[in-house]
Coordinates of C-alpha atoms in Angstrom, one line a residue:
X1 CA 7.3 -2.0 23.8
X2 CA 5.6 -1.9 20.3
X3 CA 6.6 -3.6 18.2
X4 CA 6.9 -2.3 14.5
X5 CA 5.9 -3.9 11.3
X6 CA 9.2 -2.7 9.5
X7 CA 10.0 -3.6 6.3
X8 CA 6.1 -4.9 5.0
X9 CA 3.9 -3.1 2.0
X10 CA 2.5 0.8 3.6
X11 CA -0.9 0.7 5.5
X12 CA -3.6 -0.3 2.9
X13 CA -5.9 1.9 1.0
X14 CA -9.7 1.5 2.0
X15 CA -12.5 1.0 -1.0
X16 CA -14.7 3.8 -1.4
X17 CA -18.7 2.2 -1.5
X18 CA -21.8 4.4 -2.0
X19 CA -24.6 3.0 -0.3
X20 CA -28.4 4.0 -0.7
X21 CA -30.8 4.8 1.5
X22 CA -33.9 2.3 2.5
X23 CA -37.3 3.5 2.2
X24 CA -38.4 3.8 6.2
X25 CA -40.5 0.2 6.8
X26 CA -37.8 -1.5 4.4
X27 CA -35.4 -4.5 6.1
X28 CA -32.3 -3.3 6.8
X29 CA -29.1 -3.8 4.4
X30 CA -27.0 -4.7 7.9
X31 CA -29.2 -7.8 8.0
X32 CA -27.1 -9.0 5.2
X33 CA -24.2 -8.6 6.9
X34 CA -22.9 -12.3 5.4
X35 CA -22.5 -13.7 2.7
X36 CA -25.1 -16.4 3.6
X37 CA -27.5 -13.8 4.6
X38 CA -27.3 -11.7 2.0
X39 CA -28.0 -14.5 0.0
X40 CA -31.1 -15.0 1.9
X41 CA -32.0 -11.8 1.5
X42 CA -32.1 -12.1 -2.0
X43 CA -34.2 -14.7 -2.2
X44 CA -37.2 -12.3 -0.8
X45 CA -37.9 -9.8 -3.9
X46 CA -36.4 -7.4 -6.4
X47 CA -35.8 -4.7 -3.9
X48 CA -34.0 -7.7 -1.3
X49 CA -31.5 -8.5 -4.8
X50 CA -30.6 -4.5 -4.6
X51 CA -30.0 -4.1 -0.7
X52 CA -28.0 -7.7 -1.0
X53 CA -26.2 -6.4 -3.5
X54 CA -25.4 -2.5 -1.6
X55 CA -24.6 -5.1 1.5
X56 CA -21.7 -7.1 -0.8
X57 CA -20.8 -3.9 -2.8
X58 CA -19.8 -1.4 1.1
X59 CA -18.1 -5.5 2.5
X60 CA -16.4 -5.4 -0.6
X61 CA -16.7 -8.2 -1.9
X62 CA -17.2 -6.9 -5.4
X63 CA -18.2 -10.0 -7.4
X64 CA -20.5 -10.8 -5.3
X65 CA -22.8 -7.6 -5.4
X66 CA -22.1 -7.2 -9.2
X67 CA -24.6 -10.8 -9.2
X68 CA -27.5 -9.6 -7.2
X69 CA -27.5 -5.9 -8.6
X70 CA -28.0 -7.4 -12.0
X71 CA -30.4 -9.9 -11.1
X72 CA -31.8 -6.6 -9.4
X73 CA -31.5 -4.8 -12.3
X74 CA -33.5 -7.7 -14.9
X75 CA -36.4 -8.0 -12.5
X76 CA -37.1 -4.2 -11.3
X77 CA -36.3 -2.2 -14.7
X78 CA -35.4 1.2 -12.4
X79 CA -32.2 3.1 -13.3
X80 CA -30.9 3.7 -10.6
X81 CA -30.6 -0.1 -9.5
X82 CA -29.0 -0.6 -13.5
X83 CA -26.6 1.6 -12.6
X84 CA -25.3 0.6 -9.5
X85 CA -25.8 -3.0 -11.6
X86 CA -22.8 -1.1 -14.0
X87 CA -20.7 0.2 -11.4
X88 CA -20.3 -3.3 -9.7
X89 CA -19.4 -4.8 -12.7
X90 CA -17.1 -2.9 -13.5
X91 CA -15.3 -2.9 -9.4
X92 CA -15.5 -7.2 -10.4
X93 CA -13.7 -6.3 -13.7
X94 CA -16.6 -7.5 -15.6
X95 CA -15.5 -4.6 -18.8
X96 CA -17.6 -5.7 -21.0
X97 CA -21.3 -7.1 -19.4
X98 CA -20.7 -3.4 -18.1
X99 CA -19.9 -1.9 -20.7
X100 CA -23.6 -2.9 -22.6
X101 CA -24.6 -2.0 -19.3
X102 CA -23.6 1.7 -19.5
X103 CA -26.2 4.4 -18.3
X104 CA -27.6 6.1 -21.0
X105 CA -30.8 8.7 -21.3
X106 CA -32.0 11.7 -19.8
X107 CA -32.6 8.7 -16.4
X108 CA -29.7 8.5 -16.0
X109 CA -27.3 9.8 -14.2
X110 CA -24.7 12.8 -15.9
X111 CA -21.9 10.9 -14.0
X112 CA -22.9 7.7 -14.8
X113 CA -22.9 8.6 -17.8
X114 CA -19.7 10.1 -18.5
X115 CA -18.0 6.5 -16.8
X116 CA -20.5 4.5 -19.0
X117 CA -18.7 6.4 -22.0
X118 CA -15.2 5.9 -21.4
X119 CA -16.2 2.1 -20.8
X120 CA -17.7 1.4 -23.8
X121 CA -14.2 3.3 -25.8
X122 CA -11.7 0.9 -23.6
X123 CA -14.1 -2.0 -24.3
X124 CA -14.0 -1.5 -28.2
X125 CA -10.2 -0.5 -28.2
X126 CA -9.7 -4.1 -26.2
X127 CA -11.6 -5.5 -29.1
X128 CA -9.6 -3.6 -32.4
X129 CA -12.5 -1.7 -33.2
X130 CA -10.5 1.7 -33.1
X131 CA -12.3 3.9 -34.8
X132 CA -15.3 3.4 -32.6
X133 CA -13.2 3.7 -30.0
X134 CA -11.4 6.8 -31.1
X135 CA -14.8 8.8 -31.5
X136 CA -15.9 8.2 -28.1
X137 CA -12.6 9.2 -26.8
X138 CA -12.2 12.5 -28.7
X139 CA -16.3 12.9 -27.4
X140 CA -16.4 16.0 -24.9
X141 CA -20.1 14.3 -23.3
X142 CA -16.9 12.4 -21.4
X143 CA -16.2 15.0 -19.6
X144 CA -14.5 15.4 -15.7
X145 CA -13.2 13.6 -14.4
X146 CA -11.9 11.2 -17.2
X147 CA -10.9 13.8 -19.4
X148 CA -7.5 13.4 -19.1
X149 CA -8.0 9.5 -19.1
X150 CA -9.7 9.8 -23.2
X151 CA -6.9 12.3 -23.6
X152 CA -4.1 9.5 -23.3
X153 CA -5.8 6.6 -24.5
X154 CA -6.7 8.7 -27.7
X155 CA -3.3 8.5 -29.2
X156 CA -3.8 4.7 -29.2
X157 CA -6.9 4.4 -30.7
X158 CA -5.6 6.8 -33.6
X159 CA -2.2 4.0 -33.9
X160 CA -5.4 1.3 -33.8
X161 CA -7.6 2.8 -36.8
X162 CA -4.7 3.2 -38.7
X163 CA -4.3 7.1 -38.5
X164 CA -1.1 7.7 -38.3
X165 CA -1.2 11.5 -38.0
X166 CA -4.0 11.6 -35.6
X167 CA -1.7 8.7 -33.5
X168 CA 1.0 11.0 -33.3
X169 CA -0.8 14.4 -31.8
X170 CA 0.2 14.9 -28.5
X171 CA -2.2 15.0 -26.0
X172 CA -3.8 18.0 -24.1
X173 CA -5.7 19.3 -21.9
X174 CA -5.3 22.3 -20.1
X175 CA -3.4 22.7 -17.2
X176 CA -2.9 18.7 -17.2
X177 CA 0.6 17.8 -16.3
X178 CA 0.0 14.7 -16.1
X179 CA -1.4 14.5 -19.4
X180 CA 1.8 16.4 -19.8
X181 CA 3.9 14.6 -19.3
X182 CA 1.9 10.8 -19.6
X183 CA 1.4 12.3 -23.4
X184 CA 4.9 13.3 -24.4
X185 CA 6.0 9.5 -23.3
X186 CA 3.1 8.5 -25.0
X187 CA 4.2 10.3 -27.8
X188 CA 7.8 9.0 -28.0
X189 CA 6.3 5.1 -28.1
X190 CA 3.8 6.5 -31.0
X191 CA 6.9 7.8 -33.1
X192 CA 8.6 4.8 -32.5
X193 CA 6.0 2.5 -33.9
X194 CA 5.2 4.9 -37.0
X195 CA 9.3 4.7 -37.3
X196 CA 10.3 8.5 -36.9
X197 CA 12.8 7.2 -34.8
X198 CA 14.8 11.5 -34.5
X199 CA 11.3 12.5 -32.9
X200 CA 10.6 9.8 -31.3
X201 CA 13.9 10.1 -28.9
X202 CA 13.7 13.6 -28.8
X203 CA 10.1 12.9 -26.6
X204 CA 12.1 10.2 -24.6
X205 CA 15.5 12.5 -23.9
X206 CA 12.8 14.8 -22.6
X207 CA 11.0 12.3 -20.5
X208 CA 13.6 11.9 -18.3
X209 CA 14.9 15.1 -18.6
X210 CA 13.3 16.3 -15.8
X211 CA 14.0 15.9 -11.8
X212 CA 12.6 12.8 -11.3
X213 CA 11.8 11.0 -14.6
X214 CA 9.6 7.7 -13.3
X215 CA 10.4 4.6 -13.6
X216 CA 8.2 4.4 -17.1
X217 CA 9.8 6.9 -18.9
X218 CA 13.4 5.5 -18.4
X219 CA 12.4 2.0 -19.0
X220 CA 10.6 3.0 -21.9
X221 CA 13.5 5.1 -23.3
X222 CA 16.0 2.0 -22.8
X223 CA 14.0 -0.3 -24.5
X224 CA 13.8 2.2 -27.2
X225 CA 18.0 2.3 -26.7
X226 CA 18.5 -1.5 -26.8
X227 CA 16.0 -1.9 -29.9
X228 CA 18.1 0.5 -32.1
X229 CA 21.6 -1.2 -31.0
X230 CA 22.6 1.4 -28.5
X231 CA 23.3 -1.1 -25.0
X232 CA 26.0 1.6 -23.8
X233 CA 23.1 4.1 -24.2
X234 CA 20.7 2.0 -22.3
X235 CA 23.4 1.1 -20.1
X236 CA 24.1 4.3 -19.1
X237 CA 21.0 5.3 -18.9
X238 CA 19.4 3.0 -16.2
X239 CA 22.9 3.0 -14.6
X240 CA 21.9 6.8 -13.6
X241 CA 18.3 5.7 -12.7
X242 CA 20.0 3.5 -10.2
X243 CA 21.9 6.1 -8.7
X244 CA 18.7 8.0 -7.8
X245 CA 16.6 5.1 -7.1
X246 CA 18.7 1.6 -5.9
X247 CA 15.6 -0.2 -4.7
X248 CA 13.9 0.2 -8.3
X249 CA 13.5 -3.7 -9.2
X250 CA 12.7 -2.8 -13.3
X251 CA 15.8 -1.1 -14.0
X252 CA 17.8 -3.0 -11.9
X253 CA 16.3 -6.4 -14.2
X254 CA 16.9 -4.1 -16.7
X255 CA 20.6 -3.6 -16.3
X256 CA 20.8 -7.1 -16.3
X257 CA 19.0 -7.9 -19.5
X258 CA 21.1 -5.2 -21.3
X259 CA 24.3 -6.2 -19.5
X260 CA 23.7 -9.5 -20.3
X261 CA 23.5 -8.6 -24.1
X262 CA 19.7 -11.1 -23.6
X263 CA 16.6 -10.3 -26.4
X264 CA 15.4 -6.8 -26.3
X265 CA 12.5 -6.2 -25.3
X266 CA 9.5 -6.0 -27.9
X267 CA 7.9 -2.5 -28.6
X268 CA 4.5 -2.2 -26.7
X269 CA 1.9 -3.4 -28.3
X270 CA -0.8 -1.2 -29.1
X271 CA -3.3 -3.0 -26.4
X272 CA 0.4 -2.5 -24.1
X273 CA 0.8 0.9 -24.7
X274 CA -2.7 2.2 -24.1
X275 CA -2.7 0.1 -21.2
X276 CA 0.5 1.5 -20.1
X277 CA -1.1 5.3 -20.8
X278 CA -3.8 4.3 -18.5
X279 CA -1.9 3.8 -15.6
X280 CA -1.0 6.9 -14.7
X281 CA -4.4 8.7 -13.7
X282 CA -4.9 5.4 -12.0
X283 CA -2.0 6.2 -9.8
X284 CA -3.7 9.4 -9.3
X285 CA -7.0 8.5 -8.3
X286 CA -5.4 6.4 -6.0
X287 CA -3.0 9.3 -4.8
X288 CA -6.4 11.8 -4.0
X289 CA -8.5 8.7 -2.2
X290 CA -10.3 8.4 -5.0
X291 CA -10.1 4.6 -4.7
X292 CA -13.1 3.5 -6.4
X293 CA -12.4 5.1 -9.6
X294 CA -8.9 4.2 -9.5
X295 CA -10.7 0.2 -8.7
X296 CA -12.1 0.8 -12.8
X297 CA -9.5 2.5 -13.5
X298 CA -7.3 -0.2 -13.0
X299 CA -9.6 -3.0 -14.2
X300 CA -10.1 -1.3 -17.3
X301 CA -6.0 -1.5 -17.1
X302 CA -6.3 -4.6 -17.4
X303 CA -8.4 -5.3 -19.8
X304 CA -7.0 -4.2 -22.4
X305 CA -3.4 -6.0 -21.1
X306 CA -4.1 -8.8 -18.3
X307 CA -0.7 -9.8 -18.1
X308 CA -0.1 -6.6 -16.9
X309 CA 1.4 -7.5 -13.3
X310 CA 1.1 -3.7 -11.4
X311 CA -1.4 -3.6 -12.0
X312 CA -2.4 -7.1 -10.4
X313 CA -0.6 -5.6 -6.9
X314 CA -2.8 -2.2 -6.6
X315 CA -5.9 -3.7 -7.7
X316 CA -4.5 -6.8 -4.3
X317 CA -3.9 -3.3 -2.2
X318 CA -7.2 -2.0 -3.2
X319 CA -9.4 -5.2 -2.6
X320 CA -7.1 -5.9 0.8
X321 CA -8.3 -2.3 1.8
X322 CA -11.7 -2.4 0.8
X323 CA -12.4 -6.0 3.5
X324 CA -11.9 -8.7 0.2
X325 CA -9.4 -10.7 1.3
X326 CA -10.7 -13.4 -1.3
X327 CA -10.4 -11.1 -4.2
X328 CA -7.1 -9.6 -2.9
X329 CA -5.3 -13.5 -3.0
X330 CA -6.6 -13.8 -6.5
X331 CA -5.4 -10.4 -7.8
X332 CA -2.3 -11.1 -6.2
X333 CA -2.2 -14.8 -7.5
X334 CA -1.0 -13.6 -10.7
X335 CA 1.9 -12.3 -11.6
X336 CA 4.0 -15.8 -11.8
X337 CA 7.2 -16.5 -11.1
X338 CA 9.8 -14.7 -13.8
X339 CA 7.6 -11.7 -13.2
X340 CA 9.2 -8.3 -11.5
X341 CA 6.5 -7.9 -9.2
X342 CA 6.0 -11.9 -8.4
X343 CA 8.0 -11.6 -5.1
X344 CA 6.3 -8.3 -3.8
X345 CA 3.1 -10.2 -5.3
X346 CA 3.7 -13.3 -3.2
X347 CA 4.9 -10.5 0.3
X348 CA 1.5 -9.3 -0.1
X349 CA -0.2 -12.3 -0.2
X350 CA 1.8 -14.0 2.2
X351 CA 0.1 -10.9 4.5
X352 CA -3.2 -11.4 3.9
X353 CA -2.6 -14.8 5.5
X354 CA -1.0 -13.3 8.3
X355 CA -3.7 -10.8 8.7
X356 CA -6.6 -13.8 8.8
X357 CA -4.5 -15.0 11.2
X358 CA -2.7 -18.3 9.4
X359 CA 0.4 -18.0 10.1
X360 CA 1.8 -21.5 8.8
X361 CA 0.1 -20.7 5.0
X362 CA 2.0 -17.1 5.5
X363 CA 4.6 -18.6 6.2
X364 CA 4.8 -21.5 3.6
X365 CA 4.3 -18.6 1.0
X366 CA 7.9 -16.8 2.0
X367 CA 9.4 -19.4 2.5
X368 CA 8.8 -20.9 -0.8
X369 CA 9.2 -17.1 -2.8
X370 CA 12.4 -16.5 -0.2
X371 CA 13.6 -20.2 -0.9
X372 CA 14.9 -18.7 -4.6
X373 CA 17.0 -16.6 -3.6
X374 CA 15.0 -12.9 -4.5
X375 CA 16.1 -10.2 -1.5
X376 CA 12.6 -8.5 -1.0
X377 CA 11.3 -12.8 -0.6
X378 CA 13.9 -13.5 2.2
X379 CA 13.1 -9.4 3.3
X380 CA 9.2 -10.4 3.6
X381 CA 10.1 -13.7 5.4
X382 CA 12.1 -11.9 7.9
X383 CA 9.7 -9.9 8.4
X384 CA 6.4 -12.5 8.9
X385 CA 9.6 -14.7 10.7
X386 CA 9.9 -11.7 13.4
X387 CA 5.7 -11.0 13.3
X388 CA 5.8 -14.6 14.7
X389 CA 8.5 -14.6 17.4
X390 CA 10.7 -16.3 15.7
X391 CA 13.5 -14.0 16.5
X392 CA 16.0 -16.5 16.6
X393 CA 15.2 -17.5 12.4
X394 CA 14.1 -14.5 11.6
X395 CA 18.1 -13.2 12.7
X396 CA 20.1 -14.9 10.6
X397 CA 17.8 -14.4 7.6
X398 CA 18.5 -11.1 8.2
X399 CA 22.4 -12.0 8.4
X400 CA 22.4 -13.4 5.0
X401 CA 20.6 -10.0 4.1
X402 CA 22.5 -7.5 5.6
X403 CA 26.3 -10.1 5.1
X404 CA 25.5 -9.8 0.9
X405 CA 25.6 -6.3 1.0
X406 CA 28.4 -3.7 0.5
X407 CA 26.2 -1.5 2.1
X408 CA 23.5 -2.6 3.9
X409 CA 19.6 -1.1 3.4
X410 CA 19.6 1.3 7.3
X411 CA 16.0 -0.7 7.1
X412 CA 17.1 -4.1 6.9
X413 CA 19.6 -2.5 10.1
X414 CA 17.2 -1.6 11.7
X415 CA 14.7 -4.6 11.2
X416 CA 17.8 -7.1 12.7
X417 CA 18.0 -4.2 15.6
X418 CA 15.1 -5.1 16.8
X419 CA 15.4 -8.9 16.3
X420 CA 18.2 -8.6 18.5
X421 CA 16.5 -6.8 20.7
X422 CA 13.6 -9.4 21.8
X423 CA 16.4 -11.3 22.0
X424 CA 18.1 -10.0 24.4
X425 CA 21.1 -9.4 22.4
X426 CA 21.1 -5.7 23.5
X427 CA 24.8 -4.6 22.5
X428 CA 24.2 -5.7 19.0
X429 CA 20.9 -4.3 19.2
X430 CA 21.7 -1.4 19.5
X431 CA 25.1 -0.7 17.3
X432 CA 22.6 -2.5 14.1
X433 CA 20.0 0.6 15.4
X434 CA 22.6 3.4 15.5
X435 CA 23.6 2.5 12.1
X436 CA 20.4 2.4 10.7
X437 CA 20.0 6.1 12.7
X438 CA 23.9 7.4 10.8
X439 CA 22.5 6.5 7.4
X440 CA 19.2 8.2 7.9
X441 CA 18.9 10.0 11.2
X442 CA 15.2 11.8 10.3
X443 CA 13.3 8.5 10.5
X444 CA 10.4 8.9 13.3
X445 CA 10.0 5.5 13.3
X446 CA 13.8 4.4 14.0
X447 CA 14.4 7.5 16.5
X448 CA 11.8 6.7 18.1
X449 CA 12.4 3.0 18.5
X450 CA 16.5 3.8 19.5
X451 CA 15.1 6.7 21.2
X452 CA 12.7 4.6 24.4
X453 CA 14.7 1.5 24.0
X454 CA 17.4 4.0 25.7
X455 CA 14.7 5.5 28.0
X456 CA 13.4 2.1 29.3
X457 CA 16.9 1.0 30.5
X458 CA 17.4 4.3 31.9
X459 CA 20.4 5.3 29.9
X460 CA 21.8 8.1 28.2
X461 CA 17.8 9.8 29.1
X462 CA 18.8 13.3 27.3
X463 CA 19.5 12.1 24.1
X464 CA 16.7 10.1 24.1
X465 CA 14.5 12.7 24.8
X466 CA 15.8 14.7 22.1
X467 CA 15.8 11.6 19.3
X468 CA 12.5 11.2 20.7
X469 CA 10.8 14.7 21.0
X470 CA 12.0 14.6 16.8
X471 CA 10.2 11.7 16.5
X472 CA 7.0 13.3 18.2
X473 CA 7.1 16.2 15.7
X474 CA 7.7 14.2 12.6
X475 CA 4.5 12.7 14.0
X476 CA 2.3 14.2 16.2
X477 CA -0.8 11.7 15.5
X478 CA 1.5 8.3 16.3
X479 CA 0.2 7.3 19.6
X480 CA 3.3 5.0 19.9
X481 CA 5.8 8.6 19.6
X482 CA 3.9 10.4 22.2
X483 CA 3.7 7.7 24.7
X484 CA 7.9 7.7 24.6
X485 CA 7.8 11.9 25.1
X486 CA 5.9 10.7 28.5
X487 CA 8.0 7.7 29.6
X488 CA 11.3 9.7 29.4
X489 CA 9.4 12.8 31.3
X490 CA 8.4 9.9 33.4
X491 CA 12.6 8.3 33.6
X492 CA 13.6 11.8 33.9
X493 CA 10.9 13.0 37.0
X494 CA 8.7 15.3 35.7
X495 CA 6.0 13.2 36.5
X496 CA 3.9 16.4 36.0
X497 CA 4.5 16.1 32.3
X498 CA 4.8 12.9 32.0
X499 CA 0.7 12.5 32.9
X500 CA 0.0 15.3 30.2
X501 CA 1.6 13.0 27.2
X502 CA 0.9 9.9 28.5
X503 CA -2.8 11.3 28.3
X504 CA -2.6 12.3 25.3
X505 CA -0.7 8.6 24.4
X506 CA -4.2 6.9 25.5
X507 CA -5.9 9.2 24.0
X508 CA -4.9 9.0 20.7
X509 CA -4.0 4.7 20.6
X510 CA -7.3 3.8 23.4
X511 CA -6.3 0.3 23.2
X512 CA -2.7 -0.4 24.0
X513 CA -1.9 -2.0 27.2
X514 CA 1.3 -0.6 27.5
X515 CA 0.3 3.2 27.1
X516 CA -2.2 2.2 29.9
X517 CA -0.3 0.8 32.2
X518 CA 2.5 4.0 32.0
X519 CA 0.4 6.5 32.1
X520 CA -1.4 4.3 35.5
X521 CA 2.7 4.6 36.4
X522 CA 2.8 7.8 35.6
X523 CA -0.4 9.1 37.6
X524 CA 0.6 6.5 41.2
X525 CA 3.5 9.5 41.0
X526 CA 1.6 12.2 41.3
X527 CA -1.0 11.3 44.0
X528 CA -3.6 10.3 42.1
X529 CA -4.3 6.1 43.2
X530 CA -7.7 5.6 41.8
X531 CA -7.2 5.7 38.3
X532 CA -3.8 4.6 39.1
X533 CA -5.7 1.1 39.6
X534 CA -8.1 2.4 37.2
X535 CA -5.4 2.1 34.8
X536 CA -3.8 -1.1 35.7
X537 CA -7.1 -3.0 35.6
X538 CA -7.9 -1.9 32.0
X539 CA -4.3 -3.2 30.9
X540 CA -5.8 -6.7 32.0
X541 CA -8.3 -6.1 29.5
X542 CA -6.5 -5.3 26.8
X543 CA -4.6 -8.7 25.7
X544 CA -1.0 -7.4 27.8
X545 CA 1.9 -9.9 26.7
X546 CA 2.8 -11.6 30.1
X547 CA 5.7 -8.5 30.9
X548 CA 2.7 -5.8 30.3
X549 CA 0.2 -8.7 33.0
X550 CA 2.4 -9.8 35.1
X551 CA 3.5 -5.7 35.8
X552 CA 0.3 -4.6 35.7
X553 CA -1.0 -7.5 38.8
X554 CA 2.3 -6.8 41.1
X555 CA 1.5 -3.3 41.5
X556 CA -2.1 -3.8 41.9
X557 CA -1.4 -6.3 44.2
X558 CA 1.1 -4.8 46.4
X559 CA -0.6 -1.7 46.7
X560 CA 2.1 -0.2 46.2
X561 CA 2.6 0.3 42.5
X562 CA 5.7 1.1 40.3
X563 CA 7.4 1.7 43.9
X564 CA 6.8 -2.0 44.8
X565 CA 8.7 -5.9 44.2
X566 CA 9.6 -5.9 40.6
X567 CA 7.3 -8.6 39.2
X568 CA 8.8 -11.9 38.4
X569 CA 7.4 -14.0 35.4
X570 CA 6.1 -17.8 35.4
X571 CA 8.8 -19.6 34.1
X572 CA 7.3 -20.9 30.2

């Protein structure tokens, strides 16, 4: 059975990087696939430096790309190369350099010039030049797609310039709900800064009164209430928010702080407020899969507020997706103990080492983070232990997590159920999986895991069939789930339909040894013996686990297929 990765972060995002076309007869940019090869190519000419920069950018090495493009720009004066140097500097977080390189003039592309104006304005704001920044943010030349960002940042620039009336003007971009919502949130903060508390509260109440208020809005209003000496009201707000989103680490921390009567959170500085305002467009870019622009916006956020830890975690995610593991690790290392993002960052940092097959370092980081007792850090440790097949220790960690909760999270029950199944404790595993399913009955992964377990054991086949059918309906592109459905038909003797579904599963996940093994069994049952033997031979090329390998070898050696003897595993 394929072991799911249950509780870790969502699949990484892909960092997009444009690639220039080399002239006919020129050396291929692909020759610079490694950093060493890129350095060698860069030593040839300005064009070689450009190619090295392109390859570095396409491989997610932003800082290296920025260096090569800057060298190429200095040596050639070419407008296109200058624009690439500007973009690479932004991606690498070198905002001051990027501001100096911002494209201008008739030769520069319009998209680069618009982005350049935004960058120069943010740099002015970061440098305390509010009046200059305000003029730039209000310049219509910034244009699409940066108009929302400019509109949200302009009031903060006005506040820095000392123009109170302009700072409390509500930003607006026609038809843009993001600007409407986050503009009103920022207006509340700026009203508070202007000591116009009634108007501030009107705005804060409005942004938390929507059907799904953001965590950012809850924390902003709660902080305002605490600063006004209204701790009871703040606690009620935090309690309502946690009733909706019980896993919010930030709101839990705010509730604990207010309950303990600790120091109230200070009003955000102008740069901190501006950074928070820019986070919303950055998140929107990520949601729209505009990941290069999202990374640029996050770099601008961090230029304004280098201590914005959630932005560092988001940068780490984007760098991980782009293949720049070194930069991702540097980003994840920014949140320090005591930060609300520390556990999340440490978990993601550990997974970068796990992904690089450095399991020792991954577990060392996870154990160190979990030693403080943080729940999320302990979950990460359990997940890594399970991934490394250290099921006994993983089960102990999960036992502790579940025991401390009055109503255990279904994901913890799911994870322990998987762990127990791997430890051959099926009654306990089944109980946990059923409890998890009762709490979250429509979760496709859970439906599939319990359904497949029953199917593979020949138990509750009709119920299991309905479960995996429901899972496939939710995620028809999952090869694992389609395989479960095909295997259900196989177990129920409907071999024709089993072949149909298992062929579909192999198309979706061609390299999965278990799916290929299942398809071989189904071919055998419908009399397609040569194809069955081909599938089992293929299984042996796909790095199967010991059980699947023994099964395929036995079926090939016996000549009896799945109707032959049960394979025996050698003692370990």
